């Protein structure tokens, strides 16, 4: 039942083609053309309301374009498929059933795709620093614990596409420290990871490419790791608006 | 589909609202059995001597909550649209507001999620309406005999009511068919009518009241029409059929198909193409 994590890396390609989104008369995403590939962690950076979360929603088919398209491995979201077949998504707040424990909640979700068995789910909970045998109901969890459980739900099925909107929200230092190896493991496996983070330092530490977004438009892509790294410029705030 | 339906049903049975409405149903049963005018208010001896209007001995067929015209009967069937919608009709709205819908649709196709939700809401409405009636029927059998009713005395449903022939020849069959094909289906249909208001209303309580509001508006509109169908609209789930003179089986069918068709189309169609922000 558990998804086999083999040596063969998965290949995922997410292509935005002239993606434009209006809500009413407000331009939310402006002619986004972007190609994201597996085995990378892309960090979205921008001010509040710049369109980061909307871009993430667009990436997993939660919203539809006014014009343009999103294509995942040659299949158009909203036309060929309604959502990516294998995706782990945490956008805004994690949402679970308040009267169930963390383990029960994740088992409920895991039962839908049958890609994670009990031991895998327990392992995912341990990896985010929670106790799978904790008998407290979700409603009794602290904000940080809720966030950790949300992250565990994203990783438990080892999805090909991982989307994390502000995953470090409400997390303490130890939580952020736990997140990094998880992301790196999934990247090594070949997953495509798209994340946003309000803290530049955390984003720099987690992502290997940063996408700057302003007023719904991509203004720059910056390599933060490897030979072409422009991280120094980015961190010192030399990029537009930072 | 099976997995998500199973999860939805688990959520139905673990919701407080579901048990609350069954509790209300239990209160109706207690009032009907032991209340001031309840069937056990007098001693069984006196009742059996007096019989029904001094003609026929008391029996289950004159005393069951579904067949004894009285306050409990009137209130139960008048409030049925509300009772059916309380347990789970607002769950679609709650899933959207909490963001739980996102968790589901990322793991199963949208259509599957909406179908499973619709089916679970339908069953929840059907169950909470039918179970108290069934329980009351069984309890009545503990206290009263079940002599076959006689049409000649005219003490129960009128002879031109839908299924009256069946009632006077095979009363058990009539009761079970009415329970499972009228009360269960209309209970489910009312709950789904509430579900269809998910995209219309911005409050879970209003969604739960929506079927009752719709029924009230329909009654008001029908009252203005020359054809007096409003008693049917209020009492269609009542096995006693106090409106029987003016309706036939086709009224049930049209009414049911209209409720199910509209709620199904509105909920699934709007849900399928709706953007998910939370």
Short mmCIF file of C-alpha atoms in Angstrom, two decimals:
data_model
loop_
_atom_site.label_atom_id
_atom_site.label_comp_id
_atom_site.label_asym_id
_atom_site.label_seq_id
_atom_site.Cartn_x
_atom_site.Cartn_y
_atom_site.Cartn_z
CA UNK A 1 0.00 0.00 0.00
CA UNK A 2 2.83 2.37 0.80
CA UNK A 3 4.15 4.32 -2.16
CA UNK A 4 7.53 2.90 -3.06
CA UNK A 5 10.25 5.50 -3.05
CA UNK A 6 12.56 3.98 -5.63
CA UNK A 7 15.88 5.13 -7.00
CA UNK A 8 14.15 6.23 -10.20
CA UNK A 9 13.46 9.90 -9.78
CA UNK A 10 10.03 11.19 -10.61
CA UNK A 11 9.74 13.81 -13.34
CA UNK A 12 7.25 16.61 -13.02
CA UNK A 13 6.97 19.77 -15.05
CA UNK A 14 4.59 22.57 -14.24
CA UNK A 15 4.22 25.19 -16.96
CA UNK A 16 2.36 28.47 -16.62
CA UNK A 17 1.61 30.03 -20.03
CA UNK A 18 0.52 33.65 -20.00
CA UNK A 19 -1.58 32.94 -16.93
CA UNK A 20 -3.74 35.94 -16.11
CA UNK A 21 -6.30 36.09 -13.37
CA UNK A 22 -8.82 38.81 -12.65
CA UNK A 23 -11.16 38.83 -9.67
CA UNK A 24 -13.80 41.37 -10.57
CA UNK A 25 -11.83 44.24 -11.96
CA UNK A 26 -8.73 43.49 -9.90
CA UNK A 27 -5.77 42.01 -11.70
CA UNK A 28 -4.44 39.31 -9.41
CA UNK A 29 -1.97 37.46 -11.65
CA UNK A 30 -0.57 39.25 -14.66
CA UNK A 31 0.58 37.25 -17.66
CA UNK A 32 2.62 34.70 -15.72
CA UNK A 33 4.83 32.50 -17.85
CA UNK A 34 6.93 30.15 -15.82
CA UNK A 35 8.34 26.65 -16.03
CA UNK A 36 8.95 24.72 -12.82
CA UNK A 37 10.67 21.36 -12.84
CA UNK A 38 10.98 18.45 -10.47
CA UNK A 39 13.95 18.14 -8.19
CA UNK A 40 13.83 21.84 -7.29
CA UNK A 41 12.55 23.92 -4.43
CA UNK A 42 11.09 27.19 -5.68
CA UNK A 43 10.56 29.94 -3.17
CA UNK A 44 7.98 32.64 -3.80
CA UNK A 45 8.87 36.03 -2.39
CA UNK A 46 6.67 39.07 -2.39
CA UNK A 47 4.79 41.52 -0.25
CA UNK A 48 1.36 40.77 1.20
CA UNK A 49 -1.18 40.78 -1.61
CA UNK A 50 1.46 40.44 -4.32
CA UNK A 51 -0.15 37.22 -5.61
CA UNK A 52 1.99 34.46 -4.06
CA UNK A 53 -0.91 32.50 -2.61
CA UNK A 54 -2.98 32.96 -5.76
CA UNK A 55 -0.12 31.62 -7.85
CA UNK A 56 -0.01 28.57 -5.58
CA UNK A 57 -3.77 28.09 -5.91
CA UNK A 58 -3.37 28.35 -9.67
CA UNK A 59 -0.55 25.78 -9.58
CA UNK A 60 -2.83 23.14 -8.11
CA UNK A 61 -6.00 24.02 -10.04
CA UNK A 62 -7.96 25.51 -7.16
CA UNK A 63 -8.65 28.62 -9.23
CA UNK A 64 -9.19 29.04 -12.97
CA UNK A 65 -7.39 31.49 -15.24
CA UNK A 66 -9.12 34.41 -16.90
CA UNK A 67 -6.73 33.72 -19.77
CA UNK A 68 -3.69 31.51 -20.24
CA UNK A 69 -3.18 28.06 -18.76
CA UNK A 70 -1.34 25.82 -16.32
CA UNK A 71 -0.05 22.56 -17.65
CA UNK A 72 1.21 19.70 -15.50
CA UNK A 73 3.10 17.04 -17.43
CA UNK A 74 1.26 17.95 -20.60
CA UNK A 75 -2.19 17.95 -19.00
CA UNK A 76 -4.09 21.21 -18.65
CA UNK A 77 -5.45 21.91 -15.21
CA UNK A 78 -9.17 22.61 -15.30
CA UNK A 79 -9.52 20.94 -18.71
CA UNK A 80 -7.76 17.59 -18.85
CA UNK A 81 -7.56 17.19 -15.08
CA UNK A 82 -9.26 19.07 -12.25
CA UNK A 83 -6.33 18.74 -9.84
CA UNK A 84 -2.83 17.27 -9.98
CA UNK A 85 -3.01 13.55 -9.41
CA UNK A 86 -0.25 13.54 -6.82
CA UNK A 87 -0.04 16.75 -4.85
CA UNK A 88 0.47 17.76 -1.24
CA UNK A 89 -0.89 21.20 -0.56
CA UNK A 90 -0.84 23.43 2.49
CA UNK A 91 -2.29 26.82 1.63
CA UNK A 92 -3.17 29.24 4.41
CA UNK A 93 -4.32 27.40 7.53
CA UNK A 94 -4.29 23.62 7.93
CA UNK A 95 -7.81 22.19 8.09
CA UNK A 96 -8.75 19.02 9.94
CA UNK A 97 -11.70 17.55 11.78
CA UNK A 98 -11.73 19.11 15.27
CA UNK A 99 -13.06 16.08 17.12
CA UNK A 100 -10.45 13.61 15.92
CA UNK A 101 -6.84 13.10 16.98
CA UNK A 102 -3.99 13.99 14.67
CA UNK A 103 -3.48 10.35 13.71
CA UNK A 104 -7.19 9.77 13.06
CA UNK A 105 -7.31 12.86 10.87
CA UNK A 106 -4.36 11.78 8.76
CA UNK A 107 -5.64 8.19 8.52
CA UNK A 108 -8.97 9.55 7.26
CA UNK A 109 -7.19 11.46 4.53
CA UNK A 110 -4.81 8.59 3.77
CA UNK A 111 -7.77 6.23 3.34
CA UNK A 112 -8.90 8.23 0.31
CA UNK A 113 -5.90 7.43 -1.87
CA UNK A 114 -4.58 4.38 -0.03
CA UNK A 115 -1.01 5.43 -0.68
CA UNK A 116 0.02 5.59 2.97
CA UNK A 117 -0.55 2.89 5.56
CA UNK A 118 -0.73 3.29 9.32
CA UNK A 119 3.03 3.04 9.85
CA UNK A 120 3.76 5.58 7.10
CA UNK A 121 1.28 8.02 8.60
CA UNK A 122 2.76 7.56 12.07
CA UNK A 123 6.23 8.12 10.65
CA UNK A 124 5.06 11.34 8.93
CA UNK A 125 3.69 12.57 12.26
CA UNK A 126 6.95 11.74 14.05
CA UNK A 127 8.94 13.54 11.36
CA UNK A 128 7.23 16.82 12.16
CA UNK A 129 7.91 16.38 15.87
CA UNK A 130 4.46 15.25 16.98
CA UNK A 131 3.49 12.10 18.85
CA UNK A 132 1.26 9.83 16.73
CA UNK A 133 -0.16 8.29 19.90
CA UNK A 134 -1.18 11.68 21.33
CA UNK A 135 -4.85 11.20 22.32
CA UNK A 136 -5.70 14.89 22.32
CA UNK A 137 -8.29 16.00 19.79
CA UNK A 138 -7.18 18.35 17.01
CA UNK A 139 -9.18 21.21 18.52
CA UNK A 140 -6.92 21.06 21.58
CA UNK A 141 -3.76 21.45 19.51
CA UNK A 142 -1.72 24.64 19.69
CA UNK A 143 -1.24 26.69 16.51
CA UNK A 144 2.24 25.27 16.05
CA UNK A 145 0.99 21.69 16.43
CA UNK A 146 -1.77 22.32 13.91
CA UNK A 147 0.77 23.65 11.45
CA UNK A 148 3.02 20.62 12.02
CA UNK A 149 0.11 18.27 11.40
CA UNK A 150 -0.69 20.20 8.22
CA UNK A 151 2.89 19.67 7.07
CA UNK A 152 2.71 15.96 7.94
CA UNK A 153 -0.45 15.68 5.80
CA UNK A 154 1.44 17.17 2.88
CA UNK A 155 4.40 14.80 3.11
CA UNK A 156 2.76 11.54 4.20
CA UNK A 157 1.83 10.36 0.70
CA UNK A 158 5.15 11.45 -0.86
CA UNK A 159 3.45 13.52 -3.58
CA UNK A 160 5.10 14.58 -6.84
CA UNK A 161 4.03 18.20 -6.42
CA UNK A 162 4.36 19.90 -3.03
CA UNK A 163 2.91 23.34 -2.40
CA UNK A 164 3.51 25.02 0.94
CA UNK A 165 2.21 28.50 1.66
CA UNK A 166 3.99 30.01 4.63
CA UNK A 167 4.82 26.61 6.19
CA UNK A 168 6.91 28.24 8.90
CA UNK A 169 3.91 30.20 10.25
CA UNK A 170 3.43 29.45 13.95
CA UNK A 171 6.43 27.11 13.91
CA UNK A 172 9.15 27.53 16.51
CA UNK A 173 12.86 27.14 15.76
CA UNK A 174 12.73 23.37 16.15
CA UNK A 175 9.84 23.15 13.72
CA UNK A 176 11.71 25.10 11.07
CA UNK A 177 14.76 22.91 11.64
CA UNK A 178 12.63 19.81 11.08
CA UNK A 179 11.18 21.16 7.86
CA UNK A 180 14.44 21.58 6.00
CA UNK A 181 15.51 17.90 5.83
CA UNK A 182 11.97 16.93 4.83
CA UNK A 183 12.06 19.33 1.90
CA UNK A 184 15.53 18.20 0.90
CA UNK A 185 14.52 14.54 1.03
CA UNK A 186 11.52 15.19 -1.20
CA UNK A 187 13.63 17.25 -3.60
CA UNK A 188 16.16 14.42 -3.83
CA UNK A 189 13.31 12.07 -4.60
CA UNK A 190 12.43 14.33 -7.50
CA UNK A 191 9.39 16.18 -6.19
CA UNK A 192 8.63 19.67 -7.43
CA UNK A 193 8.34 21.97 -4.42
CA UNK A 194 6.83 25.43 -4.44
CA UNK A 195 6.84 27.35 -1.19
CA UNK A 196 6.40 30.83 0.12
CA UNK A 197 7.74 32.26 3.32
CA UNK A 198 7.60 35.75 4.80
CA UNK A 199 11.03 35.37 6.36
CA UNK A 200 13.73 35.99 3.73
CA UNK A 201 16.34 34.13 5.74
CA UNK A 202 14.18 31.00 6.02
CA UNK A 203 13.24 31.19 2.35
CA UNK A 204 16.88 31.48 1.37
CA UNK A 205 17.73 28.50 3.59
CA UNK A 206 14.98 26.32 2.17
CA UNK A 207 14.68 27.20 -1.53
CA UNK A 208 17.19 26.82 -4.32
CA UNK A 209 15.48 29.27 -6.61
CA UNK A 210 13.58 32.38 -5.56
CA UNK A 211 10.80 33.87 -7.65
CA UNK A 212 10.08 37.51 -6.94
CA UNK A 213 6.50 38.50 -7.45
CA UNK A 214 5.05 42.00 -7.37
CA UNK A 215 1.47 43.04 -8.10
CA UNK A 216 0.75 39.66 -9.63
CA UNK A 217 3.74 39.79 -11.98
CA UNK A 218 6.97 37.84 -11.82
CA UNK A 219 9.74 40.39 -11.72
CA UNK A 220 12.77 38.19 -11.22
CA UNK A 221 13.97 34.64 -10.70
CA UNK A 222 17.06 34.30 -8.56
CA UNK A 223 19.21 31.20 -8.16
CA UNK A 224 20.15 30.89 -4.50
CA UNK A 225 22.20 27.71 -4.65
CA UNK A 226 24.83 26.42 -7.05
CA UNK A 227 27.25 28.27 -9.29
CA UNK A 228 24.78 30.84 -10.61
CA UNK A 229 23.80 31.89 -7.14
CA UNK A 230 22.73 35.49 -6.63
CA UNK A 231 21.81 34.91 -3.06
CA UNK A 232 24.13 37.55 -1.68
CA UNK A 233 22.39 40.31 -3.65
CA UNK A 234 19.04 38.97 -2.66
CA UNK A 235 19.74 38.72 1.03
CA UNK A 236 21.13 42.20 1.27
CA UNK A 237 17.93 43.52 -0.29
CA UNK A 238 19.39 44.64 -3.61
CA UNK A 239 16.46 43.14 -5.50
CA UNK A 240 13.49 45.24 -6.42
CA UNK A 241 11.52 46.19 -3.40
CA UNK A 242 13.40 44.05 -0.90
CA UNK B 1 -15.95 6.87 -4.20
CA UNK B 2 -16.42 4.17 -1.56
CA UNK B 3 -13.66 5.51 0.66
CA UNK B 4 -14.79 9.11 0.65
CA UNK B 5 -18.42 8.06 1.11
CA UNK B 6 -17.35 5.97 4.09
CA UNK B 7 -15.50 8.98 5.52
CA UNK B 8 -18.51 11.23 4.98
CA UNK B 9 -20.80 8.75 6.73
CA UNK B 10 -18.34 8.50 9.59
CA UNK B 11 -18.56 12.27 9.90
CA UNK B 12 -22.37 12.08 9.91
CA UNK B 13 -22.44 9.54 12.73
CA UNK B 14 -19.85 11.42 14.78
CA UNK B 15 -21.58 14.80 14.48
CA UNK B 16 -23.30 16.23 17.52
CA UNK B 17 -26.14 17.56 15.40
CA UNK B 18 -27.05 14.08 14.18
CA UNK B 19 -27.47 12.75 17.72
CA UNK B 20 -29.19 15.96 18.80
CA UNK B 21 -31.90 15.52 16.18
CA UNK B 22 -32.32 11.85 17.07
CA UNK B 23 -32.67 13.06 20.68
CA UNK B 24 -35.43 15.44 19.57
CA UNK B 25 -37.07 12.50 17.81
CA UNK B 26 -36.88 10.56 21.06
CA UNK B 27 -38.63 13.43 22.86
CA UNK B 28 -41.44 13.21 20.31
CA UNK B 29 -41.72 9.48 21.03
CA UNK B 30 -41.78 10.03 24.80
CA UNK B 31 -44.42 12.75 24.45
CA UNK B 32 -46.45 10.52 22.16
CA UNK B 33 -46.28 7.53 24.50
CA UNK B 34 -46.25 9.06 27.96
CA UNK B 35 -47.43 12.66 27.49
CA UNK B 36 -50.66 14.09 28.86
CA UNK B 37 -52.54 12.99 25.77
CA UNK B 38 -50.14 10.15 25.03
CA UNK B 39 -51.32 6.68 24.10
CA UNK B 40 -50.36 5.35 27.55
CA UNK B 41 -51.93 8.22 29.49
CA UNK B 42 -55.00 6.15 30.37
CA UNK B 43 -54.77 2.66 31.70
CA UNK B 44 -54.73 0.05 29.04
CA UNK B 45 -57.84 -1.46 30.55
CA UNK B 46 -59.89 1.72 30.15
CA UNK B 47 -58.61 2.28 26.66
CA UNK B 48 -59.40 -1.23 25.55
CA UNK B 49 -62.94 -0.91 26.93
CA UNK B 50 -63.55 2.44 25.28
CA UNK B 51 -61.78 1.57 22.03
CA UNK B 52 -61.49 4.16 19.26
CA UNK B 53 -64.61 6.29 19.44
CA UNK B 54 -66.22 3.31 21.13
CA UNK B 55 -66.19 1.35 17.88
CA UNK B 56 -62.96 -0.52 17.37
CA UNK B 57 -60.35 -1.67 19.94
CA UNK B 58 -57.25 0.42 20.21
CA UNK B 59 -54.42 -0.85 18.10
CA UNK B 60 -51.06 0.12 16.71
CA UNK B 61 -52.77 1.32 13.51
CA UNK B 62 -54.63 4.08 15.31
CA UNK B 63 -51.94 4.93 17.81
CA UNK B 64 -48.57 5.00 16.06
CA UNK B 65 -47.05 8.48 15.83
CA UNK B 66 -47.41 8.32 12.06
CA UNK B 67 -51.09 7.37 12.16
CA UNK B 68 -52.56 9.18 15.15
CA UNK B 69 -53.61 12.72 14.33
CA UNK B 70 -52.54 14.87 17.25
CA UNK B 71 -50.09 17.52 18.40
CA UNK B 72 -47.01 15.29 18.21
CA UNK B 73 -47.93 14.05 14.76
CA UNK B 74 -48.61 17.55 13.43
CA UNK B 75 -45.44 19.05 14.93
CA UNK B 76 -43.20 16.18 13.85
CA UNK B 77 -44.18 16.32 10.20
CA UNK B 78 -44.32 20.11 10.10
CA UNK B 79 -40.80 20.35 11.48
CA UNK B 80 -39.47 17.48 9.36
CA UNK B 81 -37.75 19.77 6.78
CA UNK B 82 -35.81 21.43 9.59
CA UNK B 83 -35.03 18.20 11.46
CA UNK B 84 -33.75 16.58 8.27
CA UNK B 85 -31.40 19.44 7.47
CA UNK B 86 -29.87 19.99 10.91
CA UNK B 87 -27.46 17.01 11.04
CA UNK B 88 -25.37 17.44 7.90
CA UNK B 89 -26.86 19.86 5.36
CA UNK B 90 -24.45 22.63 6.37
CA UNK B 91 -21.38 20.39 6.16
CA UNK B 92 -20.54 21.48 2.60
CA UNK B 93 -20.50 25.10 3.74
CA UNK B 94 -18.45 24.21 6.82
CA UNK B 95 -15.93 22.29 4.70
CA UNK B 96 -15.46 25.35 2.50
CA UNK B 97 -15.09 27.75 5.41
CA UNK B 98 -12.65 25.55 7.32
CA UNK B 99 -10.61 24.64 4.25
CA UNK B 100 -11.32 20.93 4.72
CA UNK B 101 -12.85 20.77 1.25
CA UNK B 102 -9.38 21.48 -0.12
CA UNK B 103 -7.96 18.48 1.75
CA UNK B 104 -10.57 16.28 0.12
CA UNK B 105 -10.54 17.54 -3.45
CA UNK B 106 -6.75 17.30 -3.57
CA UNK B 107 -7.09 13.57 -2.94
CA UNK B 108 -10.21 12.59 -4.87
CA UNK B 109 -11.78 14.03 -8.03
CA UNK B 110 -14.06 16.98 -7.37
CA UNK B 111 -17.10 15.18 -8.73
CA UNK B 112 -16.49 12.21 -6.43
CA UNK B 113 -16.29 14.48 -3.39
CA UNK B 114 -19.52 16.26 -4.28
CA UNK B 115 -21.34 13.00 -5.03
CA UNK B 116 -20.20 11.47 -1.73
CA UNK B 117 -21.22 14.61 0.14
CA UNK B 118 -24.63 14.64 -1.53
CA UNK B 119 -25.22 10.96 -0.77
CA UNK B 120 -24.15 11.35 2.89
CA UNK B 121 -26.40 14.39 3.37
CA UNK B 122 -29.30 12.53 1.76
CA UNK B 123 -28.84 9.53 4.03
CA UNK B 124 -28.45 11.68 7.15
CA UNK B 125 -31.77 13.42 6.44
CA UNK B 126 -33.51 10.14 5.71
CA UNK B 127 -32.18 8.42 8.81
CA UNK B 128 -33.08 11.14 11.33
CA UNK B 129 -36.64 11.32 10.03
CA UNK B 130 -37.24 7.58 9.75
CA UNK B 131 -35.55 6.18 12.87
CA UNK B 132 -37.83 7.89 15.48
CA UNK B 133 -40.93 6.82 13.53
CA UNK B 134 -39.66 3.26 13.31
CA UNK B 135 -38.77 3.22 17.00
CA UNK B 136 -42.20 4.57 17.94
CA UNK B 137 -43.80 1.90 15.73
CA UNK B 138 -41.88 -0.83 17.57
CA UNK B 139 -42.66 0.64 21.00
CA UNK B 140 -46.35 0.84 20.16
CA UNK B 141 -46.23 -2.89 19.53
CA UNK B 142 -45.00 -3.37 23.11
CA UNK B 143 -48.16 -1.79 24.53
CA UNK B 144 -50.93 -2.24 22.00
CA UNK B 145 -52.37 -5.01 19.84
CA UNK B 146 -52.18 -4.87 16.07
CA UNK B 147 -55.67 -5.82 14.93
CA UNK B 148 -56.04 -5.30 11.24
CA UNK B 149 -57.79 -1.94 10.66
CA UNK B 150 -61.20 -1.95 9.06
CA UNK B 151 -61.95 0.55 6.32
CA UNK B 152 -65.68 0.42 7.00
CA UNK B 153 -65.33 2.31 10.28
CA UNK B 154 -63.33 5.14 8.68
CA UNK B 155 -61.18 5.58 11.76
CA UNK B 156 -57.81 5.80 10.09
CA UNK B 157 -56.66 7.01 6.68
CA UNK B 158 -59.43 7.82 4.21
CA UNK B 159 -60.16 5.27 1.54
CA UNK B 160 -59.08 7.44 -1.41
CA UNK B 161 -55.68 8.16 0.14
CA UNK B 162 -52.60 6.97 -1.73
CA UNK B 163 -52.08 3.30 -0.82
CA UNK B 164 -55.22 3.07 1.35
CA UNK B 165 -56.11 -0.32 -0.12
CA UNK B 166 -52.73 -1.59 0.90
CA UNK B 167 -53.16 -0.12 4.38
CA UNK B 168 -56.44 -1.93 4.99
CA UNK B 169 -55.20 -5.23 3.53
CA UNK B 170 -51.47 -5.28 4.43
CA UNK B 171 -50.93 -2.54 7.01
CA UNK B 172 -47.33 -3.56 7.78
CA UNK B 173 -46.40 -3.29 4.13
CA UNK B 174 -48.08 0.12 3.91
CA UNK B 175 -46.18 1.41 6.94
CA UNK B 176 -42.81 0.12 5.76
CA UNK B 177 -43.30 1.41 2.22
CA UNK B 178 -44.39 4.79 3.53
CA UNK B 179 -41.46 4.92 5.95
CA UNK B 180 -38.80 3.97 3.44
CA UNK B 181 -40.17 5.37 0.19
CA UNK B 182 -41.84 8.56 1.38
CA UNK B 183 -40.42 9.59 4.74
CA UNK B 184 -36.86 8.44 4.09
CA UNK B 185 -36.71 9.87 0.58
CA UNK B 186 -38.33 13.18 1.51
CA UNK B 187 -36.12 13.44 4.61
CA UNK B 188 -33.10 13.00 2.36
CA UNK B 189 -34.48 15.39 -0.24
CA UNK B 190 -35.04 18.11 2.36
CA UNK B 191 -31.52 17.70 3.72
CA UNK B 192 -30.12 17.99 0.19
CA UNK B 193 -32.21 21.08 -0.41
CA UNK B 194 -30.31 22.59 2.51
CA UNK B 195 -27.03 21.42 1.00
CA UNK B 196 -27.88 23.17 -2.26
CA UNK B 197 -27.96 26.47 -0.35
CA UNK B 198 -24.23 26.08 0.39
CA UNK B 199 -23.33 28.60 -2.32
CA UNK B 200 -26.31 30.84 -1.67
CA UNK B 201 -26.18 31.54 2.04
CA UNK B 202 -23.36 32.70 4.27
CA UNK B 203 -24.48 31.16 7.52
CA UNK B 204 -24.69 27.52 8.57
CA UNK B 205 -27.87 28.02 10.64
CA UNK B 206 -29.61 29.65 7.68
CA UNK B 207 -28.60 26.67 5.54
CA UNK B 208 -30.18 24.33 8.09
CA UNK B 209 -33.37 26.40 8.05
CA UNK B 210 -33.40 26.72 4.26
CA UNK B 211 -35.66 23.69 3.52
CA UNK B 212 -38.14 24.85 6.15
CA UNK B 213 -38.11 28.36 4.65
CA UNK B 214 -38.62 26.92 1.16
CA UNK B 215 -41.54 24.85 2.38
CA UNK B 216 -43.11 27.88 4.11
CA UNK B 217 -42.79 29.95 0.94
CA UNK B 218 -44.27 27.12 -1.15
CA UNK B 219 -47.20 26.80 1.23
CA UNK B 220 -47.77 30.56 1.06
CA UNK B 221 -47.66 30.54 -2.74
CA UNK B 222 -49.92 27.50 -3.01
CA UNK B 223 -52.38 29.08 -0.64
CA UNK B 224 -52.82 31.84 -3.20
CA UNK B 225 -53.56 29.30 -5.93
CA UNK B 226 -57.09 28.03 -6.57
CA UNK B 227 -55.95 24.40 -6.16
CA UNK B 228 -55.58 23.72 -2.43
CA UNK B 229 -52.36 21.70 -2.35
CA UNK B 230 -50.80 23.34 0.68
CA UNK B 231 -51.97 20.69 3.18
CA UNK B 232 -50.11 18.18 1.02
CA UNK B 233 -46.95 20.30 1.07
CA UNK B 234 -46.95 20.37 4.85
CA UNK B 235 -48.16 16.83 5.44
CA UNK B 236 -46.80 14.79 2.57
CA UNK B 237 -44.54 12.81 4.92
CA UNK B 238 -47.43 12.01 7.22
CA UNK B 239 -48.62 8.38 6.75
CA UNK B 240 -52.04 9.45 8.07
CA UNK B 241 -52.44 11.57 4.91
CA UNK B 242 -54.76 14.28 6.23
CA UNK B 243 -54.75 15.95 2.78
CA UNK B 244 -55.66 12.77 0.91
CA UNK B 245 -58.66 14.08 -1.03
CA UNK B 246 -56.63 16.36 -3.23
CA UNK B 247 -53.56 14.34 -4.19
CA UNK B 248 -52.37 11.23 -5.97
CA UNK B 249 -49.14 9.29 -6.21
CA UNK B 250 -47.93 11.60 -9.01
CA UNK B 251 -47.84 14.52 -6.56
CA UNK B 252 -45.31 12.63 -4.45
CA UNK B 253 -43.22 11.73 -7.43
CA UNK B 254 -43.15 15.22 -8.96
CA UNK B 255 -42.41 16.80 -5.60
CA UNK B 256 -39.61 14.38 -4.85
CA UNK B 257 -38.01 14.60 -8.28
CA UNK B 258 -38.18 18.38 -8.17
CA UNK B 259 -36.44 18.59 -4.79
CA UNK B 260 -33.78 16.03 -5.65
CA UNK B 261 -33.25 17.31 -9.19
CA UNK B 262 -32.88 20.96 -8.20
CA UNK B 263 -30.63 20.31 -5.21
CA UNK B 264 -28.45 17.84 -7.16
CA UNK B 265 -28.04 20.17 -10.12
CA UNK B 266 -27.34 23.25 -8.02
CA UNK B 267 -24.89 21.62 -5.61
CA UNK B 268 -22.94 19.51 -8.07
CA UNK B 269 -22.89 21.90 -10.97
CA UNK B 270 -21.93 24.96 -8.96
CA UNK B 271 -19.48 22.94 -6.90
CA UNK B 272 -17.78 21.46 -9.91
CA UNK B 273 -16.92 24.80 -11.46
CA UNK B 274 -16.45 26.84 -8.33
CA UNK B 275 -13.04 28.16 -7.46
CA UNK B 276 -11.61 27.17 -4.10
CA UNK B 277 -10.02 29.97 -2.15
CA UNK B 278 -9.98 28.56 1.36
#
